[in-house]
Tab-separated table of C-alpha atoms in Angstrom:
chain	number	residue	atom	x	y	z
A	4	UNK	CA	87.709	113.671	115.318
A	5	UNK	CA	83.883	112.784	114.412
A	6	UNK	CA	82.957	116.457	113.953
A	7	UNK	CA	85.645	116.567	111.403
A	8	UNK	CA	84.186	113.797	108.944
A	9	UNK	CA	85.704	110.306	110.442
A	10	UNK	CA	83.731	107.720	111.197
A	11	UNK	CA	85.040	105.116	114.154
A	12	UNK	CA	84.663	101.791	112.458
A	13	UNK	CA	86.062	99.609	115.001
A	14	UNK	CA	88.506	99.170	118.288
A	15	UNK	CA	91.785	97.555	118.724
A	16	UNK	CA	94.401	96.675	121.637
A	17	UNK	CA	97.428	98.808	121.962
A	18	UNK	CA	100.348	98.941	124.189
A	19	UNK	CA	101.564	100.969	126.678
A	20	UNK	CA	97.707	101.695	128.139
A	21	UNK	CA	96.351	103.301	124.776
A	22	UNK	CA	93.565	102.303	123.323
A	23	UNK	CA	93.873	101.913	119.284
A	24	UNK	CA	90.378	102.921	117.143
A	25	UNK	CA	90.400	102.391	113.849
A	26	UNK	CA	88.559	104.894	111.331
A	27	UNK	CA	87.387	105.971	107.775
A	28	UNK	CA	88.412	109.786	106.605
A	29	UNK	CA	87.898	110.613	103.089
A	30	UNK	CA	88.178	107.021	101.515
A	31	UNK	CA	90.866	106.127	104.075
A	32	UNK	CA	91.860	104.329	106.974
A	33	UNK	CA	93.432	106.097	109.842
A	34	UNK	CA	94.186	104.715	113.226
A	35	UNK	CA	93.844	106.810	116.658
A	36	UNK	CA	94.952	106.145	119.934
A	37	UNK	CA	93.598	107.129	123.219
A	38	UNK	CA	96.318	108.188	125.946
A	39	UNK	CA	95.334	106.645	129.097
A	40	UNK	CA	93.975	109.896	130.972
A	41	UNK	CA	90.976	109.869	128.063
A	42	UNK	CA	91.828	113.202	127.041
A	43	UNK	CA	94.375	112.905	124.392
A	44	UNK	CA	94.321	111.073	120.933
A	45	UNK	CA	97.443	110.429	119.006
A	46	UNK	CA	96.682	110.127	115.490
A	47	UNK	CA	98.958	108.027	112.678
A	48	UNK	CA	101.332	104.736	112.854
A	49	UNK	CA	102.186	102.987	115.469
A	50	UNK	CA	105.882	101.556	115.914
A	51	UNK	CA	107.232	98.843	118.417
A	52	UNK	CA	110.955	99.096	119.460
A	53	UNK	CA	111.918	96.430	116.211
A	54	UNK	CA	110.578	99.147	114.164
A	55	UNK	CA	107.556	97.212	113.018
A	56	UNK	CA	104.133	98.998	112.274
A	57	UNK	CA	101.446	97.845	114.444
A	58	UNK	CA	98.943	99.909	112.743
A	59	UNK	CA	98.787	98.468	109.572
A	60	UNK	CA	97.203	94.905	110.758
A	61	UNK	CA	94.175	96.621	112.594
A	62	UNK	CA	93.462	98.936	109.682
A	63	UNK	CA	93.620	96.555	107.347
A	64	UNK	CA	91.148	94.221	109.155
A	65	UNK	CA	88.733	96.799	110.247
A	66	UNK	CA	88.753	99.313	107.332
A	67	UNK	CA	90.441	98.414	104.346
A	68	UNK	CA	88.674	94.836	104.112
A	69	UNK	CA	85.473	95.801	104.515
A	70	UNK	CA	85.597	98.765	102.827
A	71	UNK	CA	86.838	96.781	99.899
A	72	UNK	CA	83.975	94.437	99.655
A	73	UNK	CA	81.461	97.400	100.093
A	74	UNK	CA	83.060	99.293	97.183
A	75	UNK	CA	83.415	96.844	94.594
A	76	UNK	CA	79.291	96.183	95.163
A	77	UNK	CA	78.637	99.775	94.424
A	78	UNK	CA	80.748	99.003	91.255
A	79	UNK	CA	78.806	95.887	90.310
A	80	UNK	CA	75.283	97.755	90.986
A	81	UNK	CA	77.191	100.779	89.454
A	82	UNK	CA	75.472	102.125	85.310
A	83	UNK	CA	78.637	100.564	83.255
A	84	UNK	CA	79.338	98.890	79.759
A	85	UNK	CA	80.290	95.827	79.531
A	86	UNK	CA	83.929	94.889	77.608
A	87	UNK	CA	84.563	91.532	76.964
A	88	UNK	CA	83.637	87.765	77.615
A	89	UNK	CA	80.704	87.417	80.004
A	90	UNK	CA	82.321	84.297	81.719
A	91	UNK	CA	86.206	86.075	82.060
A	92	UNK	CA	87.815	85.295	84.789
A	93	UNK	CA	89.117	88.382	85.744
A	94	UNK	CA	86.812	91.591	85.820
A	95	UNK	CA	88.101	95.004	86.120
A	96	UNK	CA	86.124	98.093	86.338
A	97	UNK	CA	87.445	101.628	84.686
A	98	UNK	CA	85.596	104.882	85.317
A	99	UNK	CA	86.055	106.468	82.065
A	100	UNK	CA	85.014	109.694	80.174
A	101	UNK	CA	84.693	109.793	76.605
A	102	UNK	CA	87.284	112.991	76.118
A	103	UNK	CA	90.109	110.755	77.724
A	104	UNK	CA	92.875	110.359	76.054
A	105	UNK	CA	94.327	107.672	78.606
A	106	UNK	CA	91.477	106.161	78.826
A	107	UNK	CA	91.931	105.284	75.237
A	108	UNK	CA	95.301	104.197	75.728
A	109	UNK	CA	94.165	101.831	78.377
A	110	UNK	CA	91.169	100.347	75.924
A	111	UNK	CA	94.225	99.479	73.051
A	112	UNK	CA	96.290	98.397	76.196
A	113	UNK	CA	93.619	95.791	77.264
A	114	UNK	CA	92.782	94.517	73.661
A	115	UNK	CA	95.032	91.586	74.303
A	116	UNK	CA	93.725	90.108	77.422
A	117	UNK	CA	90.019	91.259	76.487
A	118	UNK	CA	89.935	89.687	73.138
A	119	UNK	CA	91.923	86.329	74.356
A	120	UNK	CA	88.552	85.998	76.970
A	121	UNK	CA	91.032	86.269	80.152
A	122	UNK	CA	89.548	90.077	81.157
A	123	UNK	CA	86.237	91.459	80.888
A	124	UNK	CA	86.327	95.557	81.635
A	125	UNK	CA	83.510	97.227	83.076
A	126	UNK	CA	83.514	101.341	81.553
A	127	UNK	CA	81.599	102.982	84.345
A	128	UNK	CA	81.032	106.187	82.169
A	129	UNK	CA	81.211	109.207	84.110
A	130	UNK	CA	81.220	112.813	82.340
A	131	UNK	CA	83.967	115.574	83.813
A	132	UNK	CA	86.418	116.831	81.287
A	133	UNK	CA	84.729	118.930	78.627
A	134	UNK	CA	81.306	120.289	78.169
A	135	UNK	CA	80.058	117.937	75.712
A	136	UNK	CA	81.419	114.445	77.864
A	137	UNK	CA	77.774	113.726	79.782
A	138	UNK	CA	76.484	113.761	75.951
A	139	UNK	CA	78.936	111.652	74.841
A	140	UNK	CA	78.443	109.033	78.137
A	141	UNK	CA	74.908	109.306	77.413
A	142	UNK	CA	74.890	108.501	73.781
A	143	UNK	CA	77.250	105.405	74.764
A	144	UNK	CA	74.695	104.152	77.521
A	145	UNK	CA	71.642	104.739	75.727
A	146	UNK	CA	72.739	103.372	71.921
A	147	UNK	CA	71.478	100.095	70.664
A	148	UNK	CA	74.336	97.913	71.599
A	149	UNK	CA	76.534	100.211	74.182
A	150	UNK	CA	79.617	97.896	73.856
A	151	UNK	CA	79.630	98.018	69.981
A	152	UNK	CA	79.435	101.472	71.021
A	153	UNK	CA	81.997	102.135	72.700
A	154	UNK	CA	84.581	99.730	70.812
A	155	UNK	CA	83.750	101.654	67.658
A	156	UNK	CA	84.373	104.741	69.745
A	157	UNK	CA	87.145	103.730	71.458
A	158	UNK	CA	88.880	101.758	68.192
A	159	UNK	CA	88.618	105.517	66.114
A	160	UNK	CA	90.817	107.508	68.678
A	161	UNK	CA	90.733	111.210	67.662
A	162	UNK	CA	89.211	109.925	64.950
A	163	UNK	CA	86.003	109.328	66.511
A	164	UNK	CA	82.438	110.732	65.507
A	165	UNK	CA	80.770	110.198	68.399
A	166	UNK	CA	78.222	112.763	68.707
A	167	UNK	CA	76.977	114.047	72.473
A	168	UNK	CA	73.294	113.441	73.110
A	169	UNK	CA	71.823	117.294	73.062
A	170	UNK	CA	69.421	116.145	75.580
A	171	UNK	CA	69.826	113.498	78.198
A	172	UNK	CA	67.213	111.732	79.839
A	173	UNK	CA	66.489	112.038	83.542
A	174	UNK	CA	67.520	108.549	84.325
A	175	UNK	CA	70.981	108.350	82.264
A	176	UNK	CA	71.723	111.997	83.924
A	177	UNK	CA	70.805	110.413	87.254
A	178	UNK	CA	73.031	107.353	86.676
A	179	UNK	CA	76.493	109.489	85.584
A	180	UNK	CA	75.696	112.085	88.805
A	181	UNK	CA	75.584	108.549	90.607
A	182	UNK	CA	78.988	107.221	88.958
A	183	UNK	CA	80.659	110.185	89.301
A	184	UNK	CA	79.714	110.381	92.901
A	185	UNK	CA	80.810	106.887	93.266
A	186	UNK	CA	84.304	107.401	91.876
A	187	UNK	CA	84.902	110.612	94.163
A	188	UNK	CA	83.888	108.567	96.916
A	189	UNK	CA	86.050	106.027	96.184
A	190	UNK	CA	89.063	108.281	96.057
A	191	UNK	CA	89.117	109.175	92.461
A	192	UNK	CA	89.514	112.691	90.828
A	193	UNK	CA	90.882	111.780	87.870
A	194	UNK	CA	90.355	109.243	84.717
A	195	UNK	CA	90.914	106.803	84.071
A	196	UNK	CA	90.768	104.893	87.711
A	197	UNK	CA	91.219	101.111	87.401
A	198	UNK	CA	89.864	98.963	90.386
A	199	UNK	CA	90.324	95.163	90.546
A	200	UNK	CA	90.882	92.410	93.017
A	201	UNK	CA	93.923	90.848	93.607
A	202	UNK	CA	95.037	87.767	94.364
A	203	UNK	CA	93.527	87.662	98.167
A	204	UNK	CA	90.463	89.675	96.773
A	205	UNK	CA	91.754	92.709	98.279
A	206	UNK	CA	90.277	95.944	96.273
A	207	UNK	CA	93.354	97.510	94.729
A	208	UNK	CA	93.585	100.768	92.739
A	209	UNK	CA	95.362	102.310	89.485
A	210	UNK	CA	95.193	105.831	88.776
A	211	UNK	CA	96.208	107.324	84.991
């Protein structure tokens, strides 16, 4: 299971003589189990005879948790523009290209809690839809005053005249290879994709 990209994070108790192992696979947790001869590994969820899943508890302690935490530090020490009151209580982060159209409807959508101090958004710019979106990230990270920026972009709609930077510099091309990295490795193939904390500051996820 190794030599096809999981990576054992952890061990667990099992009935009936197996032996649970809990592990990462493509941004995932997945539980095994190990029959008792050592040969054999069952792979998926884990029922007792009340129907209740005695996978979930396991994963969620040894891969979902930590993973979690780990992720939303990339995110912090991620290249993003700030949206929002510095002291919010509630931070979200958005990886968002310039060409979105939904990312735009999510900006309008957030005006509300943003303006009233309650959010702050984090725009971790990546560039994937057209041709011209790296420019357009790159002009946004590299103007003046990147959040003036990017409200003045964002506030146009279709309307907007942002122009594409015809040459990016090595370190803002470095930084959206790194965020778009980031987002594929945390699952994302699409924008916008929302990440938060919930109440328990578990990591949770919005895609679209």
């Amino acid at each position: 299971v190794e030599s096809r990209g999981a990576e054992v994070v952890g061990s667990f108790d099992a009935p009936g003589g197996l032996k649970g192992y809990a592990a990462r696979y493509n941004g995932q947790g997945i539980a095994l189990y190990l029959t008792p001869d050592g040969d054999h590994v069952l792979i998926g969820s884990l029922l007792d005879a009340n129907g209740q899943d005695l996978t979930h508890a396991p994963l969620e302690k040894l891969v979902y948790e930590p993973m979690g935490k780990e992720m939303w530090q990339r995110l912090e020490s991620s290249t993003w523009i700030q949206d929002g009151a510095t002291d919010a209580p509630r931070i979200v982060y958005v990886f968002s290209d310039p060409n979105c159209p939904f990312c735009n409807m999510f900006w309008k959508q957030a005006r509300p809690w943003v303006e009233a101090g309650d959010v702050q958004v984090r725009h971790v710019m990546v560039g994937m839809l057209r041709p011209d979106s790296a420019g357009k990230s790159a002009a946004l990270l590299e103007a003046a005053d990147p959040e003036a920026a990017l409200t003045q972009h964002e506030a146009a709609g279709k309307a907007s005249r942002l122009k594409p930077l015809a040459r990016i510099s090595a370190k803002v091309d470095e930084q959206l290879e790194a965020n778009l990295t980031l987002m594929g490795e945390m699952g994302s193939s699409a924008t916008p994709a929302i990440y938060y904390l919930d109440a328990e500051g578990r990591l949770q996820q919005q895609q679209g």
